[in-house]
Tab-separated table of C-alpha atoms and ligand atoms in Angstrom:
chain	number	residue	atom	x	y	z
A	1	MET	CA	32.953	-166.879	-122.706
A	2	THR	CA	35.405	-166.474	-125.605
A	3	THR	CA	37.713	-163.482	-125.919
A	4	PHE	CA	38.841	-162.296	-129.343
A	5	THR	CA	42.381	-160.932	-129.078
A	6	ALA	CA	45.158	-159.640	-131.330
A	7	THR	CA	48.317	-157.606	-130.746
A	8	ALA	CA	50.070	-155.332	-133.207
A	9	LEU	CA	53.091	-153.081	-133.422
A	10	ALA	CA	53.479	-149.868	-135.447
A	11	HIS	CA	56.115	-147.155	-135.772
A	12	PRO	CA	55.582	-143.403	-135.720
A	13	ASN	CA	56.515	-141.572	-138.922
A	14	ILE	CA	58.098	-138.236	-139.803
A	15	ALA	CA	56.564	-136.301	-142.688
A	16	PHE	CA	58.858	-134.985	-145.440
A	17	ILE	CA	55.860	-133.308	-147.102
A	18	LYS	CA	53.313	-132.338	-144.463
A	19	TYR	CA	49.620	-132.968	-143.977
A	20	TRP	CA	47.930	-129.901	-142.469
A	21	GLY	CA	44.217	-129.214	-142.978
A	22	ASN	CA	41.344	-131.473	-144.010
A	23	ARG	CA	38.752	-131.351	-146.765
A	24	ASP	CA	36.561	-133.363	-144.410
A	25	ASP	CA	37.436	-133.200	-140.706
A	26	ASN	CA	35.219	-136.111	-139.752
A	27	LEU	CA	36.649	-138.556	-142.309
A	28	ARG	CA	40.093	-136.940	-142.086
A	29	LEU	CA	40.370	-136.491	-145.845
A	30	PRO	CA	43.429	-134.251	-146.313
A	31	GLN	CA	43.692	-131.118	-148.444
A	32	ASN	CA	46.990	-132.376	-149.885
A	33	GLY	CA	49.015	-135.557	-150.230
A	34	SER	CA	52.005	-136.176	-147.963
A	35	VAL	CA	55.191	-138.244	-147.821
A	36	SER	CA	56.891	-139.723	-144.763
A	37	MET	CA	59.432	-142.176	-143.388
A	38	ASN	CA	58.543	-144.723	-140.702
A	39	LEU	CA	60.820	-144.568	-137.680
A	40	ALA	CA	62.444	-147.900	-136.830
A	41	GLY	CA	63.190	-148.598	-133.186
A	42	LEU	CA	60.367	-146.386	-131.916
A	43	HIS	CA	57.035	-148.137	-131.650
A	44	THR	CA	53.617	-148.549	-130.095
A	45	HIS	CA	52.570	-152.057	-129.116
A	46	THR	CA	48.829	-152.605	-128.685
A	47	ARG	CA	46.767	-155.557	-127.507
A	48	VAL	CA	43.019	-155.527	-128.141
A	49	SER	CA	40.614	-158.045	-126.619
A	50	PHE	CA	36.916	-158.027	-127.478
A	51	ASP	CA	34.655	-159.967	-125.155
A	52	PRO	CA	30.856	-160.325	-125.344
A	53	ALA	CA	30.856	-160.198	-121.527
A	54	PHE	CA	32.461	-156.723	-121.267
A	55	THR	CA	30.069	-153.906	-120.377
A	56	SER	CA	32.269	-151.029	-121.589
A	57	ASP	CA	35.537	-150.283	-123.387
A	58	SER	CA	38.688	-149.812	-121.321
A	59	PHE	CA	42.046	-148.377	-122.362
A	60	THR	CA	45.439	-148.325	-120.661
A	61	LEU	CA	48.441	-146.428	-122.035
A	62	ASN	CA	51.808	-147.375	-120.560
A	63	HIS	CA	49.851	-149.199	-117.799
A	64	LEU	CA	47.907	-146.060	-116.827
A	65	VAL	CA	44.109	-146.260	-117.024
A	66	GLN	CA	42.792	-143.689	-119.514
A	67	THR	CA	39.422	-141.930	-119.138
A	68	GLY	CA	37.733	-138.858	-120.657
A	69	ALA	CA	38.749	-137.637	-124.105
A	70	SER	CA	41.521	-140.185	-124.518
A	71	LEU	CA	39.184	-143.162	-123.902
A	72	ALA	CA	36.404	-141.539	-125.943
A	73	ARG	CA	38.699	-141.231	-128.993
A	74	VAL	CA	39.671	-144.904	-128.766
A	75	SER	CA	36.018	-145.955	-128.276
A	76	ALA	CA	34.885	-143.897	-131.273
A	77	PHE	CA	37.537	-145.628	-133.362
A	78	LEU	CA	36.534	-149.079	-132.063
A	79	ASN	CA	32.947	-148.267	-133.114
A	80	LEU	CA	34.159	-148.055	-136.731
A	81	VAL	CA	35.754	-151.498	-136.449
A	82	ARG	CA	32.715	-152.969	-134.669
A	83	GLU	CA	30.462	-151.596	-137.405
A	84	LYS	CA	32.642	-153.077	-140.167
A	85	ALA	CA	32.708	-156.483	-138.464
A	86	ALA	CA	29.042	-156.339	-137.391
A	87	LYS	CA	30.103	-157.327	-133.856
A	88	PRO	CA	28.854	-155.141	-130.987
A	89	TRP	CA	31.319	-156.294	-128.299
A	90	TYR	CA	33.259	-153.952	-126.051
A	91	ALA	CA	37.033	-154.213	-125.832
A	92	GLN	CA	39.996	-153.916	-123.532
A	93	VAL	CA	42.851	-151.987	-125.185
A	94	GLU	CA	46.347	-152.081	-123.678
A	95	SER	CA	48.896	-149.910	-125.404
A	96	ALA	CA	52.532	-149.080	-124.651
A	97	ASN	CA	55.077	-146.807	-126.325
A	98	ASN	CA	58.778	-147.668	-126.132
A	99	PHE	CA	59.713	-144.009	-126.565
A	100	PRO	CA	59.693	-141.541	-123.679
A	101	THR	CA	56.215	-140.270	-122.810
A	102	GLY	CA	56.009	-136.509	-122.683
A	103	ALA	CA	59.068	-136.183	-124.926
A	104	GLY	CA	56.822	-134.611	-127.528
A	105	ILE	CA	57.179	-137.427	-130.055
A	106	ALA	CA	53.840	-137.530	-131.857
A	107	SER	CA	52.437	-140.893	-130.891
A	108	SER	CA	48.975	-140.813	-132.474
A	109	ALA	CA	50.206	-142.150	-135.838
A	110	ALA	CA	51.764	-145.282	-134.325
A	111	ALA	CA	48.884	-145.581	-131.847
A	112	PHE	CA	46.059	-145.636	-134.386
A	113	ALA	CA	48.001	-147.756	-136.886
A	114	ALA	CA	48.591	-150.421	-134.203
A	115	LEU	CA	44.993	-150.115	-132.944
A	116	ALA	CA	43.522	-150.432	-136.454
A	117	LEU	CA	45.506	-153.606	-137.139
A	118	ALA	CA	44.978	-155.232	-133.722
A	119	ALA	CA	41.249	-154.407	-133.493
A	120	SER	CA	40.395	-155.425	-137.064
A	121	SER	CA	42.348	-158.691	-136.719
A	122	ALA	CA	40.787	-159.502	-133.353
A	123	LEU	CA	37.341	-159.268	-134.951
A	124	GLY	CA	38.411	-161.418	-137.905
A	125	LEU	CA	38.304	-158.692	-140.551
A	126	GLU	CA	40.692	-159.462	-143.369
A	127	LEU	CA	41.568	-156.008	-144.663
A	128	SER	CA	43.987	-155.233	-147.479
A	129	GLU	CA	46.879	-152.862	-146.691
A	130	ALA	CA	44.956	-150.029	-148.399
A	131	GLN	CA	41.772	-150.746	-146.433
A	132	LEU	CA	43.730	-150.897	-143.177
A	133	SER	CA	45.489	-147.636	-143.997
A	134	ALA	CA	42.142	-145.948	-144.769
A	135	LEU	CA	40.767	-147.258	-141.455
A	136	ALA	CA	43.796	-146.014	-139.442
A	137	ARG	CA	43.389	-142.592	-141.143
A	138	LYS	CA	40.067	-142.115	-139.371
A	139	GLY	CA	41.790	-142.374	-135.970
A	140	SER	CA	44.560	-139.914	-136.850
A	141	GLY	CA	45.313	-138.791	-140.401
A	142	SER	CA	49.035	-139.458	-140.257
A	143	ALA	CA	48.339	-142.983	-138.881
A	144	CYS	CA	47.487	-144.117	-142.412
A	145	ARG	CA	51.186	-143.600	-143.272
A	146	SER	CA	52.338	-145.928	-140.449
A	147	ILE	CA	50.599	-148.940	-142.038
A	148	PRO	CA	52.804	-149.475	-145.162
A	149	SER	CA	56.553	-150.036	-144.864
A	150	GLY	CA	59.469	-147.654	-145.337
A	151	TYR	CA	59.094	-144.432	-147.317
A	152	VAL	CA	55.401	-143.810	-147.778
A	153	GLU	CA	53.010	-141.541	-149.678
A	154	TRP	CA	49.445	-140.783	-148.564
A	155	LEU	CA	47.317	-140.425	-151.686
A	156	PRO	CA	44.694	-137.837	-150.694
A	157	GLY	CA	41.969	-139.531	-152.751
A	158	SER	CA	38.454	-138.276	-153.271
A	159	SER	CA	36.515	-140.413	-150.789
A	160	ASP	CA	36.821	-142.516	-147.654
A	161	GLU	CA	37.851	-145.576	-149.684
A	162	ASP	CA	40.588	-144.101	-151.865
A	163	SER	CA	42.386	-141.942	-149.307
A	164	TYR	CA	45.179	-144.210	-148.039
A	165	ALA	CA	48.957	-144.586	-148.004
A	166	VAL	CA	51.277	-146.717	-150.124
A	167	THR	CA	54.973	-147.596	-149.992
A	168	LEU	CA	57.117	-145.442	-152.305
A	169	ALA	CA	60.309	-147.327	-151.433
A	170	PRO	CA	61.250	-149.984	-148.856
A	171	PRO	CA	63.412	-149.093	-145.810
A	172	SER	CA	66.496	-150.596	-147.531
A	173	HIS	CA	66.173	-148.110	-150.420
A	174	TRP	CA	68.026	-145.327	-148.560
A	175	ASP	CA	69.779	-145.442	-145.180
A	176	LEU	CA	68.611	-142.049	-143.914
A	177	VAL	CA	68.599	-141.397	-140.170
A	178	ASP	CA	66.198	-139.135	-138.271
A	179	CYS	CA	68.001	-137.482	-135.324
A	180	ILE	CA	65.237	-136.104	-133.109
A	181	ALA	CA	66.296	-133.236	-130.861
A	182	VAL	CA	63.926	-133.412	-127.898
A	183	MET	CA	63.470	-130.036	-126.185
A	184	LYS	CA	63.345	-129.244	-122.520
A	185	ASP	CA	60.178	-127.944	-120.891
A	186	THR	CA	57.639	-128.465	-123.631
A	187	HIS	CA	54.351	-127.072	-122.358
A	188	LYS	CA	51.159	-128.651	-123.679
A	189	VAL	CA	50.477	-127.336	-127.175
A	190	THR	CA	47.370	-127.281	-129.360
A	191	GLY	CA	46.850	-130.765	-130.743
A	192	SER	CA	46.872	-131.473	-134.454
A	193	SER	CA	43.151	-132.371	-134.697
A	194	GLU	CA	42.335	-128.817	-133.586
A	195	GLY	CA	45.104	-127.396	-135.770
A	196	HIS	CA	43.723	-129.022	-138.933
A	197	GLN	CA	40.343	-127.428	-138.214
A	198	ILE	CA	41.730	-123.892	-138.234
A	199	ALA	CA	44.223	-124.297	-141.110
A	200	ASN	CA	41.884	-122.513	-143.533
A	201	THR	CA	41.794	-119.421	-141.315
A	202	SER	CA	45.364	-118.716	-142.473
A	203	PRO	CA	45.562	-116.625	-145.664
A	204	LEU	CA	48.625	-118.731	-146.557
A	205	GLN	CA	46.930	-122.152	-146.517
A	206	ALA	CA	45.544	-121.892	-150.079
A	207	ALA	CA	49.014	-121.126	-151.434
A	208	ARG	CA	50.574	-123.952	-149.413
A	209	VAL	CA	47.987	-126.444	-150.693
A	210	SER	CA	48.149	-125.299	-154.326
A	211	GLY	CA	51.931	-125.773	-154.376
A	212	ALA	CA	51.783	-129.219	-152.762
A	213	PRO	CA	51.587	-131.315	-155.976
A	214	ASP	CA	54.822	-129.736	-157.194
A	215	ARG	CA	56.599	-130.292	-153.858
A	216	LEU	CA	55.315	-133.879	-153.731
A	217	GLN	CA	56.780	-134.518	-157.166
A	218	ARG	CA	60.130	-132.988	-156.157
A	219	CYS	CA	60.158	-135.077	-152.977
A	220	ARG	CA	59.298	-138.346	-154.756
A	221	GLN	CA	62.005	-137.707	-157.351
A	222	ALA	CA	64.653	-136.836	-154.770
A	223	LEU	CA	63.742	-139.889	-152.706
A	224	LEU	CA	63.789	-142.300	-155.625
A	225	ALA	CA	67.088	-140.848	-156.941
A	226	ARG	CA	68.605	-140.675	-153.408
A	227	ASP	CA	69.428	-137.025	-154.116
A	228	PHE	CA	70.006	-135.576	-150.633
A	229	ASP	CA	70.398	-131.914	-151.645
A	230	ALA	CA	67.156	-131.972	-153.618
A	231	LEU	CA	65.405	-133.679	-150.707
A	232	ALA	CA	66.791	-131.151	-148.199
A	233	ALA	CA	65.530	-128.187	-150.235
A	234	VAL	CA	61.951	-129.438	-150.515
A	235	VAL	CA	61.734	-130.870	-146.963
A	236	GLU	CA	62.839	-127.615	-145.317
A	237	LEU	CA	60.595	-125.528	-147.584
A	238	ASP	CA	57.575	-127.693	-146.831
A	239	SER	CA	58.144	-127.588	-143.057
A	240	ASN	CA	58.546	-123.799	-143.151
A	241	LEU	CA	55.361	-123.452	-145.215
A	242	MET	CA	53.326	-125.509	-142.741
A	243	HIS	CA	54.655	-123.501	-139.791
A	244	ALA	CA	53.925	-120.243	-141.634
A	245	VAL	CA	50.295	-121.420	-141.932
A	246	MET	CA	50.212	-122.383	-138.245
A	247	MET	CA	51.587	-119.008	-137.161
A	248	THR	CA	49.079	-117.101	-139.293
A	249	SER	CA	45.939	-119.079	-138.438
A	250	ASN	CA	43.300	-117.888	-135.982
A	251	PRO	CA	44.193	-118.482	-133.194
A	252	ALA	CA	47.866	-118.363	-134.148
A	253	LEU	CA	49.841	-121.495	-133.317
A	254	PHE	CA	53.500	-121.076	-132.401
A	255	TYR	CA	55.139	-124.460	-131.921
A	256	TRP	CA	58.793	-123.392	-131.997
A	257	GLU	CA	60.996	-122.841	-128.955
A	258	PRO	CA	64.174	-120.705	-129.149
A	259	ALA	CA	66.294	-123.859	-129.512
A	260	SER	CA	64.113	-125.020	-132.443
A	261	VAL	CA	65.045	-121.821	-134.277
A	262	GLU	CA	68.701	-122.176	-133.276
A	263	ILE	CA	68.804	-125.616	-134.931
A	264	MET	CA	66.886	-124.466	-138.045
A	265	LYS	CA	69.438	-121.684	-138.491
A	266	ALA	CA	72.417	-123.993	-137.931
A	267	VAL	CA	71.504	-126.957	-140.164
A	268	PRO	CA	71.859	-125.250	-143.600
A	269	GLY	CA	75.351	-124.154	-142.450
A	270	TRP	CA	76.202	-127.768	-141.578
A	271	ARG	CA	75.144	-128.658	-145.122
A	272	ARG	CA	77.488	-126.063	-146.562
A	273	GLU	CA	80.264	-127.688	-144.489
A	274	GLY	CA	79.480	-130.966	-146.253
A	275	LEU	CA	77.133	-132.774	-143.852
A	276	ALA	CA	74.079	-134.308	-145.522
A	277	ALA	CA	71.495	-132.966	-143.045
A	278	CYS	CA	68.177	-131.109	-143.206
A	279	TYR	CA	65.488	-130.186	-140.673
A	280	THR	CA	61.740	-130.643	-140.368
A	281	LEU	CA	59.308	-130.011	-137.487
A	282	ASP	CA	55.825	-131.362	-136.785
A	283	ALA	CA	53.259	-129.797	-134.443
A	284	GLY	CA	55.754	-129.312	-131.623
A	285	PRO	CA	59.171	-127.805	-130.842
A	286	ASN	CA	61.292	-130.934	-131.413
A	287	VAL	CA	63.481	-130.738	-134.485
A	288	HIS	CA	63.882	-133.801	-136.682
A	289	VAL	CA	67.242	-133.620	-138.446
A	290	LEU	CA	67.277	-136.064	-141.347
A	291	CYS	CA	70.763	-137.083	-142.347
A	292	ALA	CA	72.941	-139.620	-144.129
A	293	VAL	CA	73.826	-142.571	-141.896
A	294	THR	CA	77.526	-141.678	-142.125
A	295	ASP	CA	76.808	-138.174	-140.781
A	296	ALA	CA	74.445	-139.285	-137.997
A	297	PRO	CA	77.075	-139.483	-135.169
A	298	MET	CA	78.281	-135.939	-135.932
A	299	VAL	CA	74.718	-134.559	-136.238
A	300	LYS	CA	73.710	-136.251	-132.972
A	301	SER	CA	76.716	-134.896	-131.103
A	302	ARG	CA	76.139	-131.351	-132.400
A	303	LEU	CA	72.479	-131.488	-131.365
A	304	GLU	CA	73.436	-132.783	-127.903
A	305	GLN	CA	75.600	-129.714	-127.364
A	306	ILE	CA	72.595	-127.370	-127.588
A	307	PRO	CA	71.688	-126.505	-123.974
A	308	SER	CA	67.884	-126.837	-124.294
A	309	VAL	CA	68.101	-130.238	-125.965
A	310	ILE	CA	67.575	-132.900	-123.308
A	311	GLN	CA	67.892	-135.961	-125.513
A	312	VAL	CA	68.579	-136.944	-129.114
A	313	LEU	CA	66.739	-140.042	-130.356
A	314	THR	CA	67.833	-141.640	-133.607
A	315	ALA	CA	65.795	-143.769	-136.005
A	316	THR	CA	66.438	-145.361	-139.377
A	317	ALA	CA	63.675	-146.115	-141.907
A	318	GLY	CA	61.239	-148.608	-140.403
A	319	GLY	CA	58.854	-151.280	-141.615
A	320	GLY	CA	55.078	-151.286	-141.655
A	321	ALA	CA	52.543	-152.173	-138.976
A	322	HIS	CA	52.433	-155.885	-138.193
A	323	LEU	CA	50.780	-158.378	-135.898
A	324	THR	CA	52.871	-159.785	-133.080
A	325	PHE	CA	51.921	-163.308	-132.097
A	326	GLU	CA	52.464	-163.468	-128.392
A	327	ASP	CA	49.076	-164.412	-126.954
B	401	PMV	O1	47.740	-137.148	-137.867
B	401	PMV	P1	47.620	-135.863	-137.169
B	401	PMV	O2	46.207	-135.374	-137.111
B	401	PMV	O3	48.257	-135.921	-135.793
B	401	PMV	O4	48.399	-134.742	-137.994
B	401	PMV	C1	49.783	-134.749	-138.209
B	401	PMV	C2	50.239	-133.402	-138.560
B	401	PMV	C3	51.744	-133.217	-138.678
B	401	PMV	O5	52.444	-134.139	-137.869
B	401	PMV	C4	52.079	-131.809	-138.186
B	401	PMV	C5	52.204	-133.332	-140.138
B	401	PMV	C6	52.264	-134.707	-140.711
B	401	PMV	O6	52.049	-134.819	-141.920
B	401	PMV	O7	52.577	-135.673	-139.979
C-alpha cells in the first residue's frame, strides 16, 4: 500500500501588533489585523504520512504519543485538508520543536504552519502562499503569519478566503533581534483559543480594536523606515492594550509574573540610556525584548541577571514555512 508523505519546517512568530479576539471563532477570523516577525533558529519540524491502510490518526510531539484534546485538534485540522483534497485517509503526524518544551514559547503558530504545509503537500494539494496561510489560520490564528517570510502582516479579510498573511518585508530588511526572557515556574495558563472567546467580555476590547488600524499603520511605517523609536512606542502600547483587555475580561486573565513587570519597567529606561530595545508579551509571562542586533549582547546579559529569568533565547528575523526533502 502506498504512503503519501511530506515534511515541513516553520518558525514561531512574535506579534508587534497583536491578534486578540475573533469575529468568527470557528473560522478564526480576527477582529483586527496584526503584524509579526518570524523567529529564525526556533522551529517546528513536522512529518505527515497519509496511508489508506491506517485506521485512525496518530500524533507524536517530541516523540511523545499525544491523545485527548491535543490529538483531537490535529485530527480536526487534518479533516480540513482531507476535505480539500477529497482523500479520506488517516495520517501519522510526527512533530518536534527545537526549542525547550514547557519554556512557555507559544508553539501553536509554528506547529500549525508546518502541519498545513506538510499535510497539504502530502495529499498533492498545490496551494498558493495565501491559500496555505488561510488554511494554517484555521489551526491557530497566528499560524497564518508563520507561512510567509520575514516581517509579516495578517490581513483580517472578510471571509475564510481573504483572511491570510503576507510578507511586509524580507528578513534582510532589518536585523532586529528578539531576546526572549524565559521565566521560572510558569504554571499552566489559560490558552489563547479560550482567551479569544472571552475578549469581548472586556469593556476595553472595543477601544483596542477600533484603534488597531491606526497602530497597524504606525507599525508598518516604522518597520519600513527602520525607525526603532517609532516601532518601540507602538509595540509597547499594543502589548499593554492587549494585556489590559486580558486583565479586564471575564474571567480575568493575568499572564504577568513579577519579573515580567520588572522587565517592562526597566526597558524604557534602557532606551533612555541609548539601547534600541522595547518589550512585548504574548499570552504568557515571558518577555520578548526586541532590539537592534548591536545591542543584543547587552540586552541578553541584562535579562540574564534578573533572578527569575532561567534562560534568554535569541532569534533574528526568520524565513517562511518550507518543505524539507528528507524522506
Ligand atoms: O494563534 P493563537 O490563537 O495562539 O493566538 C495568539 C495570540 C497572541 O500570541 C497573544 C497574540 C498574537 O498576535 O500572536
